[in-house]
Tab-separated table of N, CA, C and O in Angstrom:
chain	number	residue	atom	x	y	z
A	1	UNK	N	8.311	-24.621	-18.651
A	1	UNK	CA	9.364	-23.643	-18.793
A	1	UNK	C	8.798	-22.360	-19.404
A	1	UNK	O	8.029	-22.422	-20.359
A	2	UNK	N	9.171	-21.227	-18.830
A	2	UNK	CA	8.765	-19.927	-19.323
A	2	UNK	C	10.009	-19.145	-19.696
A	2	UNK	O	10.964	-19.060	-18.918
A	3	UNK	N	10.000	-18.570	-20.880
A	3	UNK	CA	11.092	-17.709	-21.316
A	3	UNK	C	10.568	-16.296	-21.527
A	3	UNK	O	9.540	-16.099	-22.179
A	4	UNK	N	11.275	-15.324	-20.970
A	4	UNK	CA	10.909	-13.926	-21.078
A	4	UNK	C	11.990	-13.182	-21.843
A	4	UNK	O	13.174	-13.341	-21.556
A	5	UNK	N	11.589	-12.366	-22.797
A	5	UNK	CA	12.526	-11.607	-23.607
A	5	UNK	C	12.129	-10.146	-23.603
A	5	UNK	O	11.062	-9.788	-24.101
A	6	UNK	N	13.001	-9.300	-23.055
A	6	UNK	CA	12.757	-7.864	-23.032
A	6	UNK	C	13.260	-7.220	-24.320
A	6	UNK	O	14.228	-7.685	-24.923
A	7	UNK	N	12.623	-6.134	-24.705
A	7	UNK	CA	13.053	-5.366	-25.864
A	7	UNK	C	12.607	-3.920	-25.692
A	7	UNK	O	11.803	-3.604	-24.820
A	8	UNK	N	13.132	-3.049	-26.524
A	8	UNK	CA	12.729	-1.654	-26.507
A	8	UNK	C	13.706	-0.718	-25.837
A	8	UNK	O	13.494	0.501	-25.839
A	9	UNK	N	14.765	-1.250	-25.253
A	9	UNK	CA	15.752	-0.401	-24.617
A	9	UNK	C	16.571	0.361	-25.641
A	9	UNK	O	16.530	0.082	-26.835
A	10	UNK	N	17.319	1.337	-25.155
A	10	UNK	CA	18.148	2.134	-26.034
A	10	UNK	C	18.601	3.406	-25.368
A	10	UNK	O	18.538	3.545	-24.149
A	11	UNK	N	19.050	4.340	-26.181
A	11	UNK	CA	19.533	5.633	-25.711
A	11	UNK	C	18.458	6.688	-25.907
A	11	UNK	O	17.884	6.803	-26.993
A	12	UNK	N	18.198	7.454	-24.864
A	12	UNK	CA	17.188	8.501	-24.928
A	12	UNK	C	17.683	9.719	-24.154
A	12	UNK	O	18.424	9.586	-23.180
A	13	UNK	N	17.287	10.895	-24.586
A	13	UNK	CA	17.671	12.114	-23.896
A	13	UNK	C	16.845	12.312	-22.629
A	13	UNK	O	15.712	11.845	-22.534
A	14	UNK	N	17.428	12.995	-21.668
A	14	UNK	CA	16.702	13.322	-20.447
A	14	UNK	C	15.415	14.059	-20.783
A	14	UNK	O	15.398	14.956	-21.624
A	15	UNK	N	14.340	13.664	-20.123
A	15	UNK	CA	13.030	14.231	-20.395
A	15	UNK	C	12.247	13.480	-21.442
A	15	UNK	O	11.049	13.731	-21.621
A	16	UNK	N	12.894	12.549	-22.108
A	16	UNK	CA	12.248	11.780	-23.152
A	16	UNK	C	11.510	10.569	-22.629
A	16	UNK	O	11.407	10.348	-21.421
A	17	UNK	N	11.000	9.768	-23.561
A	17	UNK	CA	10.191	8.603	-23.225
A	17	UNK	C	10.693	7.363	-23.945
A	17	UNK	O	11.343	7.443	-24.992
A	18	UNK	N	10.353	6.215	-23.377
A	18	UNK	CA	10.730	4.936	-23.947
A	18	UNK	C	9.718	3.901	-23.487
A	18	UNK	O	9.214	3.986	-22.361
A	19	UNK	N	9.412	2.928	-24.338
A	19	UNK	CA	8.520	1.847	-23.950
A	19	UNK	C	9.226	0.511	-24.088
A	19	UNK	O	9.714	0.170	-25.171
A	20	UNK	N	9.267	-0.231	-23.002
A	20	UNK	CA	9.858	-1.554	-22.994
A	20	UNK	C	8.773	-2.613	-23.126
A	20	UNK	O	7.648	-2.432	-22.660
A	21	UNK	N	9.128	-3.725	-23.749
A	21	UNK	CA	8.219	-4.846	-23.893
A	21	UNK	C	8.863	-6.100	-23.332
A	21	UNK	O	10.086	-6.259	-23.377
A	22	UNK	N	8.041	-6.987	-22.805
A	22	UNK	CA	8.493	-8.279	-22.310
A	22	UNK	C	7.580	-9.338	-22.903
A	22	UNK	O	6.412	-9.442	-22.514
A	23	UNK	N	8.110	-10.103	-23.840
A	23	UNK	CA	7.345	-11.145	-24.504
A	23	UNK	C	7.671	-12.509	-23.909
A	23	UNK	O	8.833	-12.829	-23.671
A	24	UNK	N	6.638	-13.309	-23.680
A	24	UNK	CA	6.810	-14.611	-23.056
A	24	UNK	C	6.547	-15.737	-24.045
A	24	UNK	O	5.728	-15.609	-24.959
A	25	UNK	N	7.241	-16.844	-23.842
A	25	UNK	CA	7.022	-18.047	-24.627
A	25	UNK	C	7.129	-19.257	-23.711
A	25	UNK	O	7.697	-19.180	-22.627
A	26	UNK	N	6.584	-20.372	-24.148
A	26	UNK	CA	6.637	-21.595	-23.364
A	26	UNK	C	5.376	-21.843	-22.551
A	26	UNK	O	4.890	-22.972	-22.493
A	27	UNK	N	4.874	-20.817	-21.915
A	27	UNK	CA	3.634	-20.869	-21.148
A	27	UNK	C	2.886	-19.559	-21.310
A	27	UNK	O	3.501	-18.498	-21.423
A	28	UNK	N	1.577	-19.628	-21.273
A	28	UNK	CA	0.772	-18.420	-21.340
A	28	UNK	C	0.855	-17.688	-20.007
A	28	UNK	O	0.850	-18.311	-18.947
A	29	UNK	N	0.918	-16.364	-20.054
A	29	UNK	CA	1.130	-15.554	-18.862
A	29	UNK	C	-0.143	-15.090	-18.187
A	29	UNK	O	-0.082	-14.298	-17.249
A	30	UNK	N	-1.275	-15.566	-18.617
A	30	UNK	CA	-2.552	-15.074	-18.105
A	30	UNK	C	-2.618	-15.060	-16.584
A	30	UNK	O	-3.066	-14.084	-15.986
A	31	UNK	N	-2.178	-16.131	-15.943
A	31	UNK	CA	-2.271	-16.252	-14.493
A	31	UNK	C	-0.994	-15.836	-13.758
A	31	UNK	O	-0.904	-16.019	-12.550
A	32	UNK	N	-0.028	-15.258	-14.457
A	32	UNK	CA	1.225	-14.847	-13.831
A	32	UNK	C	1.173	-13.391	-13.390
A	32	UNK	O	0.673	-12.525	-14.115
A	33	UNK	N	1.716	-13.132	-12.205
A	33	UNK	CA	2.011	-11.774	-11.793
A	33	UNK	C	3.332	-11.371	-12.436
A	33	UNK	O	4.259	-12.168	-12.521
A	34	UNK	N	3.421	-10.112	-12.877
A	34	UNK	CA	4.594	-9.662	-13.602
A	34	UNK	C	5.220	-8.444	-12.931
A	34	UNK	O	4.511	-7.572	-12.424
A	35	UNK	N	6.538	-8.397	-12.962
A	35	UNK	CA	7.238	-7.262	-12.385
A	35	UNK	C	8.360	-6.774	-13.274
A	35	UNK	O	8.865	-7.508	-14.118
A	36	UNK	N	8.718	-5.513	-13.089
A	36	UNK	CA	9.889	-4.920	-13.729
A	36	UNK	C	10.881	-4.514	-12.656
A	36	UNK	O	10.505	-3.901	-11.648
A	37	UNK	N	12.146	-4.862	-12.877
A	37	UNK	CA	13.242	-4.489	-12.002
A	37	UNK	C	14.335	-3.839	-12.833
A	37	UNK	O	14.357	-3.962	-14.056
A	38	UNK	N	15.251	-3.145	-12.173
A	38	UNK	CA	16.377	-2.565	-12.881
A	38	UNK	C	17.627	-2.643	-12.025
A	38	UNK	O	17.570	-2.699	-10.803
A	39	UNK	N	18.768	-2.644	-12.703
A	39	UNK	CA	20.042	-2.717	-12.005
A	39	UNK	C	21.064	-1.837	-12.712
A	39	UNK	O	21.369	-2.045	-13.883
A	40	UNK	N	21.573	-0.857	-11.988
A	40	UNK	CA	22.599	0.030	-12.498
A	40	UNK	C	23.968	-0.482	-12.062
A	40	UNK	O	24.075	-1.217	-11.077
A	41	UNK	N	25.029	-0.106	-12.773
A	41	UNK	CA	26.373	-0.552	-12.397
A	41	UNK	C	26.709	-0.202	-10.951
A	41	UNK	O	26.514	0.936	-10.521
A	42	UNK	N	27.192	-1.187	-10.209
A	42	UNK	CA	27.572	-0.965	-8.829
A	42	UNK	C	26.426	-0.917	-7.840
A	42	UNK	O	26.649	-0.668	-6.655
A	43	UNK	N	25.203	-1.149	-8.305
A	43	UNK	CA	24.044	-1.101	-7.431
A	43	UNK	C	23.308	-2.437	-7.417
A	43	UNK	O	23.471	-3.260	-8.315
A	44	UNK	N	22.499	-2.629	-6.386
A	44	UNK	CA	21.675	-3.828	-6.292
A	44	UNK	C	20.474	-3.721	-7.212
A	44	UNK	O	20.038	-2.623	-7.572
A	45	UNK	N	19.949	-4.867	-7.593
A	45	UNK	CA	18.742	-4.881	-8.396
A	45	UNK	C	17.584	-4.304	-7.579
A	45	UNK	O	17.370	-4.707	-6.437
A	46	UNK	N	16.838	-3.373	-8.166
A	46	UNK	CA	15.773	-2.718	-7.441
A	46	UNK	C	14.438	-2.867	-8.143
A	46	UNK	O	14.355	-2.955	-9.368
A	47	UNK	N	13.405	-2.871	-7.352
A	47	UNK	CA	12.044	-2.993	-7.843
A	47	UNK	C	11.608	-1.712	-8.526
A	47	UNK	O	11.886	-0.608	-8.057
A	48	UNK	N	10.904	-1.854	-9.635
A	48	UNK	CA	10.371	-0.710	-10.362
A	48	UNK	C	8.846	-0.684	-10.273
A	48	UNK	O	8.256	0.289	-9.810
A	49	UNK	N	8.215	-1.768	-10.714
A	49	UNK	CA	6.760	-1.832	-10.725
A	49	UNK	C	6.304	-3.269	-10.914
A	49	UNK	O	7.070	-4.119	-11.367
A	50	UNK	N	5.048	-3.549	-10.576
A	50	UNK	CA	4.484	-4.875	-10.779
A	50	UNK	C	2.998	-4.765	-11.087
A	50	UNK	O	2.363	-3.745	-10.812
A	51	UNK	N	2.455	-5.845	-11.649
A	51	UNK	CA	1.045	-5.889	-12.016
A	51	UNK	C	0.529	-7.301	-11.805
A	51	UNK	O	1.220	-8.276	-12.092
A	52	UNK	N	-0.688	-7.411	-11.296
A	52	UNK	CA	-1.279	-8.717	-11.063
A	52	UNK	C	-1.716	-9.347	-12.375
A	52	UNK	O	-1.816	-8.679	-13.404
A	53	UNK	N	-2.009	-10.636	-12.334
A	53	UNK	CA	-2.387	-11.352	-13.556
A	53	UNK	C	-3.679	-10.823	-14.158
A	53	UNK	O	-3.877	-10.883	-15.367
A	54	UNK	N	-4.559	-10.296	-13.308
A	54	UNK	CA	-5.830	-9.761	-13.787
A	54	UNK	C	-5.717	-8.307	-14.239
A	54	UNK	O	-6.678	-7.752	-14.753
A	55	UNK	N	-4.549	-7.695	-14.034
A	55	UNK	CA	-4.295	-6.290	-14.340
A	55	UNK	C	-5.125	-5.351	-13.468
A	55	UNK	O	-5.257	-4.166	-13.782
A	56	UNK	N	-5.673	-5.871	-12.372
A	56	UNK	CA	-6.485	-5.060	-11.499
A	56	UNK	C	-5.722	-4.404	-10.364
A	56	UNK	O	-6.292	-3.594	-9.617
A	57	UNK	N	-4.456	-4.735	-10.216
A	57	UNK	CA	-3.650	-4.197	-9.133
A	57	UNK	C	-2.238	-3.911	-9.620
A	57	UNK	O	-1.609	-4.768	-10.230
A	58	UNK	N	-1.758	-2.702	-9.356
A	58	UNK	CA	-0.398	-2.309	-9.724
A	58	UNK	C	0.300	-1.665	-8.543
A	58	UNK	O	-0.344	-1.139	-7.629
A	59	UNK	N	1.620	-1.696	-8.572
A	59	UNK	CA	2.420	-1.093	-7.522
A	59	UNK	C	3.665	-0.483	-8.149
A	59	UNK	O	4.273	-1.078	-9.036
A	60	UNK	N	4.052	0.722	-7.669
A	60	UNK	CA	5.194	1.433	-8.216
A	60	UNK	C	6.146	1.860	-7.119
A	60	UNK	O	5.723	2.269	-6.037
A	61	UNK	N	7.433	1.790	-7.418
A	61	UNK	CA	8.423	2.363	-6.537
A	61	UNK	C	8.262	3.882	-6.523
A	61	UNK	O	7.855	4.479	-7.522
A	62	UNK	N	8.573	4.503	-5.391
A	62	UNK	CA	8.421	5.952	-5.276
A	62	UNK	C	9.235	6.710	-6.325
A	62	UNK	O	8.825	7.781	-6.779
A	63	UNK	N	10.361	6.159	-6.716
A	63	UNK	CA	11.240	6.831	-7.652
A	63	UNK	C	10.664	6.946	-9.062
A	63	UNK	O	11.121	7.781	-9.845
A	64	UNK	N	9.666	6.117	-9.380
A	64	UNK	CA	9.111	6.132	-10.736
A	64	UNK	C	7.630	6.458	-10.772
A	64	UNK	O	7.069	6.639	-11.861
A	65	UNK	N	6.996	6.546	-9.631
A	65	UNK	CA	5.565	6.806	-9.588
A	65	UNK	C	5.242	8.142	-10.255
A	65	UNK	O	5.871	9.151	-9.990
A	66	UNK	N	4.256	8.111	-11.125
A	66	UNK	CA	3.874	9.303	-11.860
A	66	UNK	C	4.593	9.458	-13.177
A	66	UNK	O	4.193	10.278	-14.014
A	67	UNK	N	5.653	8.684	-13.383
A	67	UNK	CA	6.424	8.738	-14.627
A	67	UNK	C	6.342	7.444	-15.434
A	67	UNK	O	6.341	7.480	-16.663
A	68	UNK	N	6.305	6.311	-14.745
A	68	UNK	CA	6.279	5.010	-15.401
A	68	UNK	C	4.890	4.387	-15.279
A	68	UNK	O	4.193	4.593	-14.280
A	69	UNK	N	4.521	3.594	-16.274
A	69	UNK	CA	3.250	2.891	-16.260
A	69	UNK	C	3.440	1.461	-16.738
A	69	UNK	O	3.991	1.239	-17.814
A	70	UNK	N	2.981	0.508	-15.937
A	70	UNK	CA	3.039	-0.887	-16.332
A	70	UNK	C	1.675	-1.311	-16.871
A	70	UNK	O	0.637	-0.891	-16.363
A	71	UNK	N	1.679	-2.137	-17.895
A	71	UNK	CA	0.448	-2.666	-18.461
A	71	UNK	C	0.720	-4.049	-19.032
A	71	UNK	O	1.870	-4.454	-19.191
A	72	UNK	N	-0.347	-4.772	-19.325
A	72	UNK	CA	-0.167	-6.102	-19.898
A	72	UNK	C	-1.270	-6.413	-20.889
A	72	UNK	O	-2.399	-5.930	-20.773
A	73	UNK	N	-0.923	-7.229	-21.862
A	73	UNK	CA	-1.867	-7.723	-22.847
A	73	UNK	C	-1.746	-9.236	-22.818
A	73	UNK	O	-0.855	-9.809	-23.447
A	74	UNK	N	-2.620	-9.879	-22.063
A	74	UNK	CA	-2.528	-11.325	-21.898
A	74	UNK	C	-2.751	-12.084	-23.203
A	74	UNK	O	-2.187	-13.158	-23.405
A	75	UNK	N	-3.559	-11.536	-24.088
A	75	UNK	CA	-3.799	-12.181	-25.374
A	75	UNK	C	-2.515	-12.247	-26.201
A	75	UNK	O	-2.313	-13.184	-26.971
A	76	UNK	N	-1.648	-11.240	-26.045
A	76	UNK	CA	-0.378	-11.201	-26.753
A	76	UNK	C	0.774	-11.758	-25.925
A	76	UNK	O	1.905	-11.787	-26.393
A	77	UNK	N	0.469	-12.164	-24.689
A	77	UNK	CA	1.487	-12.720	-23.801
A	77	UNK	C	2.643	-11.736	-23.601
A	77	UNK	O	3.814	-12.118	-23.594
A	78	UNK	N	2.293	-10.474	-23.415
A	78	UNK	CA	3.286	-9.416	-23.357
A	78	UNK	C	2.977	-8.425	-22.236
A	78	UNK	O	1.815	-8.101	-21.992
A	79	UNK	N	4.027	-7.955	-21.578
A	79	UNK	CA	3.934	-6.926	-20.554
A	79	UNK	C	4.741	-5.718	-21.020
A	79	UNK	O	5.797	-5.873	-21.634
A	80	UNK	N	4.247	-4.524	-20.719
A	80	UNK	CA	4.884	-3.298	-21.173
A	80	UNK	C	5.272	-2.410	-20.006
A	80	UNK	O	4.672	-2.445	-18.934
A	81	UNK	N	6.287	-1.596	-20.241
A	81	UNK	CA	6.677	-0.568	-19.294
A	81	UNK	C	6.854	0.735	-20.059
A	81	UNK	O	7.819	0.893	-20.812
A	82	UNK	N	5.910	1.654	-19.889
A	82	UNK	CA	6.003	2.969	-20.498
A	82	UNK	C	6.750	3.889	-19.548
A	82	UNK	O	6.334	4.077	-18.407
A	83	UNK	N	7.846	4.472	-20.008
A	83	UNK	CA	8.686	5.318	-19.186
A	83	UNK	C	8.698	6.733	-19.756
A	83	UNK	O	9.107	6.940	-20.902
A	84	UNK	N	8.257	7.688	-18.966
A	84	UNK	CA	8.226	9.083	-19.367
A	84	UNK	C	9.097	9.919	-18.438
A	84	UNK	O	9.443	9.496	-17.342
A	85	UNK	N	9.427	11.119	-18.877
A	85	UNK	CA	10.231	12.053	-18.084
A	85	UNK	C	11.489	11.390	-17.546
A	85	UNK	O	11.826	11.511	-16.366
A	86	UNK	N	12.186	10.708	-18.408
A	86	UNK	CA	13.373	9.969	-17.993
A	86	UNK	C	14.502	10.907	-17.572
A	86	UNK	O	14.670	11.996	-18.133
A	87	UNK	N	15.264	10.474	-16.588
A	87	UNK	CA	16.435	11.204	-16.137
A	87	UNK	C	17.608	10.244	-16.012
A	87	UNK	O	17.465	9.039	-16.169
A	88	UNK	N	18.785	10.791	-15.725
A	88	UNK	CA	19.996	9.989	-15.698
A	88	UNK	C	19.951	8.867	-14.663
A	88	UNK	O	20.595	7.834	-14.845
A	89	UNK	N	19.198	9.044	-13.599
A	89	UNK	CA	19.097	8.019	-12.567
A	89	UNK	C	18.297	6.804	-13.024
A	89	UNK	O	18.292	5.778	-12.345
A	90	UNK	N	17.633	6.912	-14.167
A	90	UNK	CA	16.895	5.786	-14.715
A	90	UNK	C	17.785	4.877	-15.557
A	90	UNK	O	17.330	3.828	-16.017
A	91	UNK	N	19.016	5.268	-15.788
A	91	UNK	CA	19.940	4.458	-16.568
A	91	UNK	C	20.233	3.151	-15.841
A	91	UNK	O	20.694	3.151	-14.703
A	92	UNK	N	19.952	2.034	-16.507
A	92	UNK	CA	20.125	0.718	-15.896
A	92	UNK	C	19.770	-0.359	-16.907
A	92	UNK	O	19.242	-0.073	-17.981
A	93	UNK	N	20.069	-1.603	-16.547
A	93	UNK	CA	19.544	-2.743	-17.278
A	93	UNK	C	18.189	-3.080	-16.672
A	93	UNK	O	18.078	-3.258	-15.457
A	94	UNK	N	17.174	-3.157	-17.499
A	94	UNK	CA	15.825	-3.429	-17.040
A	94	UNK	C	15.447	-4.876	-17.307
A	94	UNK	O	15.639	-5.387	-18.411
A	95	UNK	N	14.895	-5.527	-16.286
A	95	UNK	CA	14.516	-6.931	-16.359
A	95	UNK	C	13.025	-7.091	-16.084
A	95	UNK	O	12.480	-6.407	-15.224
A	96	UNK	N	12.388	-8.009	-16.778
A	96	UNK	CA	11.038	-8.386	-16.408
A	96	UNK	C	11.081	-9.734	-15.703
A	96	UNK	O	11.995	-10.536	-15.901
A	97	UNK	N	10.098	-9.973	-14.853
A	97	UNK	CA	10.046	-11.181	-14.052
A	97	UNK	C	8.607	-11.646	-13.909
A	97	UNK	O	7.674	-10.850	-14.021
A	98	UNK	N	8.437	-12.946	-13.653
A	98	UNK	CA	7.107	-13.528	-13.546
A	98	UNK	C	7.025	-14.473	-12.360
A	98	UNK	O	7.997	-15.139	-12.011
A	99	UNK	N	5.842	-14.531	-11.760
A	99	UNK	CA	5.586	-15.447	-10.655
A	99	UNK	C	4.112	-15.800	-10.606
A	99	UNK	O	3.258	-14.936	-10.811
A	100	UNK	N	3.816	-17.053	-10.301
A	100	UNK	CA	2.438	-17.484	-10.138
A	100	UNK	C	1.884	-17.103	-8.777
A	100	UNK	O	0.675	-17.033	-8.596
A	101	UNK	N	2.759	-16.870	-7.809
A	101	UNK	CA	2.321	-16.698	-6.430
A	101	UNK	C	2.721	-15.377	-5.781
A	101	UNK	O	2.258	-15.079	-4.675
A	102	UNK	N	3.571	-14.571	-6.409
A	102	UNK	CA	4.090	-13.357	-5.791
A	102	UNK	C	3.989	-12.173	-6.732
A	102	UNK	O	4.206	-12.311	-7.937
A	103	UNK	N	3.702	-11.014	-6.185
A	103	UNK	CA	3.575	-9.803	-6.994
A	103	UNK	C	4.167	-8.585	-6.305
A	103	UNK	O	3.828	-7.448	-6.639
A	104	UNK	N	5.070	-8.821	-5.366
A	104	UNK	CA	5.655	-7.744	-4.592
A	104	UNK	C	6.985	-7.259	-5.123
A	104	UNK	O	7.319	-7.417	-6.299
A	105	UNK	N	7.778	-6.682	-4.221
A	105	UNK	CA	8.998	-5.969	-4.586
A	105	UNK	C	10.288	-6.755	-4.352
A	105	UNK	O	11.371	-6.228	-4.615
A	106	UNK	N	10.193	-7.969	-3.852
A	106	UNK	CA	11.384	-8.766	-3.558
A	106	UNK	C	11.797	-9.587	-4.767
A	106	UNK	O	11.071	-10.502	-5.174
A	107	UNK	N	12.953	-9.307	-5.357
A	107	UNK	CA	13.322	-9.992	-6.605
A	107	UNK	C	13.527	-11.496	-6.464
A	107	UNK	O	13.217	-12.237	-7.399
A	108	UNK	N	14.006	-11.961	-5.310
A	108	UNK	CA	14.281	-13.384	-5.138
A	108	UNK	C	13.023	-14.233	-5.094
A	108	UNK	O	13.112	-15.460	-5.176
A	109	UNK	N	11.860	-13.630	-4.974
A	109	UNK	CA	10.608	-14.373	-4.905
A	109	UNK	C	9.927	-14.518	-6.261
A	109	UNK	O	8.844	-15.095	-6.342
A	110	UNK	N	10.545	-14.016	-7.307
A	110	UNK	CA	10.057	-14.227	-8.665
A	110	UNK	C	10.733	-15.452	-9.271
A	110	UNK	O	11.920	-15.695	-9.046
A	111	UNK	N	9.986	-16.205	-10.051
A	111	UNK	CA	10.451	-17.487	-10.562
A	111	UNK	C	11.196	-17.385	-11.886
A	111	UNK	O	12.205	-18.054	-12.093
A	112	UNK	N	10.702	-16.557	-12.789
A	112	UNK	CA	11.268	-16.457	-14.127
A	112	UNK	C	11.760	-15.051	-14.403
A	112	UNK	O	11.146	-14.072	-13.991
A	113	UNK	N	12.861	-14.962	-15.143
A	113	UNK	CA	13.494	-13.689	-15.471
A	113	UNK	C	13.914	-13.621	-16.927
A	113	UNK	O	14.316	-14.624	-17.513
A	114	UNK	N	13.840	-12.434	-17.483
A	114	UNK	CA	14.374	-12.201	-18.809
A	114	UNK	C	15.852	-11.877	-18.740
A	114	UNK	O	16.449	-11.811	-17.658
A	115	UNK	N	16.457	-11.671	-19.899
A	115	UNK	CA	17.895	-11.413	-19.968
A	115	UNK	C	18.251	-9.951	-19.741
A	115	UNK	O	19.416	-9.625	-19.524
A	116	UNK	N	17.272	-9.080	-19.793
A	116	UNK	CA	17.490	-7.665	-19.568
A	116	UNK	C	17.674	-6.872	-20.845
A	116	UNK	O	18.109	-7.395	-21.866
A	117	UNK	N	17.324	-5.594	-20.777
A	117	UNK	CA	17.538	-4.675	-21.882
A	117	UNK	C	18.087	-3.370	-21.332
A	117	UNK	O	17.621	-2.869	-20.310
A	118	UNK	N	19.093	-2.824	-21.996
A	118	UNK	CA	19.781	-1.639	-21.506
A	118	UNK	C	19.007	-0.372	-21.833
A	118	UNK	O	18.588	-0.161	-22.972
A	119	UNK	N	18.838	0.475	-20.828
A	119	UNK	CA	18.264	1.800	-21.000
A	119	UNK	C	19.302	2.816	-20.559
A	119	UNK	O	19.776	2.768	-19.421
A	120	UNK	N	19.661	3.715	-21.446
A	120	UNK	CA	20.638	4.748	-21.141
A	120	UNK	C	20.024	6.116	-21.398
A	120	UNK	O	19.554	6.387	-22.500
A	121	UNK	N	20.038	6.960	-20.375
A	121	UNK	CA	19.481	8.304	-20.479
A	121	UNK	C	20.634	9.292	-20.493
A	121	UNK	O	21.417	9.364	-19.545
A	122	UNK	N	20.743	10.044	-21.553
A	122	UNK	CA	21.818	11.018	-21.692
A	122	UNK	C	21.392	12.361	-21.124
A	122	UNK	O	20.221	12.754	-21.208
A	123	UNK	N	22.352	13.070	-20.554
A	123	UNK	CA	22.083	14.386	-19.994
A	123	UNK	C	22.459	15.497	-20.953
A	123	UNK	O	21.981	16.611	-20.848
């Protein structure tokens, strides 16, 4: 069993920055691919970014490329999402996810999910 807990969400002004963390327990995440997704009210859950277990490969949605950065510290069993130049369209609940076999953009192919953390960008 793997449990993921997101933290770091909150209220930030447009143009500001925020860093989210996803801490894992139950199993070490060294060999897991990790992803970040978000879901705004009335919208479907959408892919944000992902990183391979070796941290040698990353992928970003066009909407966040150049603004968001995913990273991981396997020794700390933690994945991070650095968000810069935030705008109102980034307002959503952000979820981290893990999979031993998948590292793409389809949310249903991830095995483990956190409970989510709210990010609100004020204008």
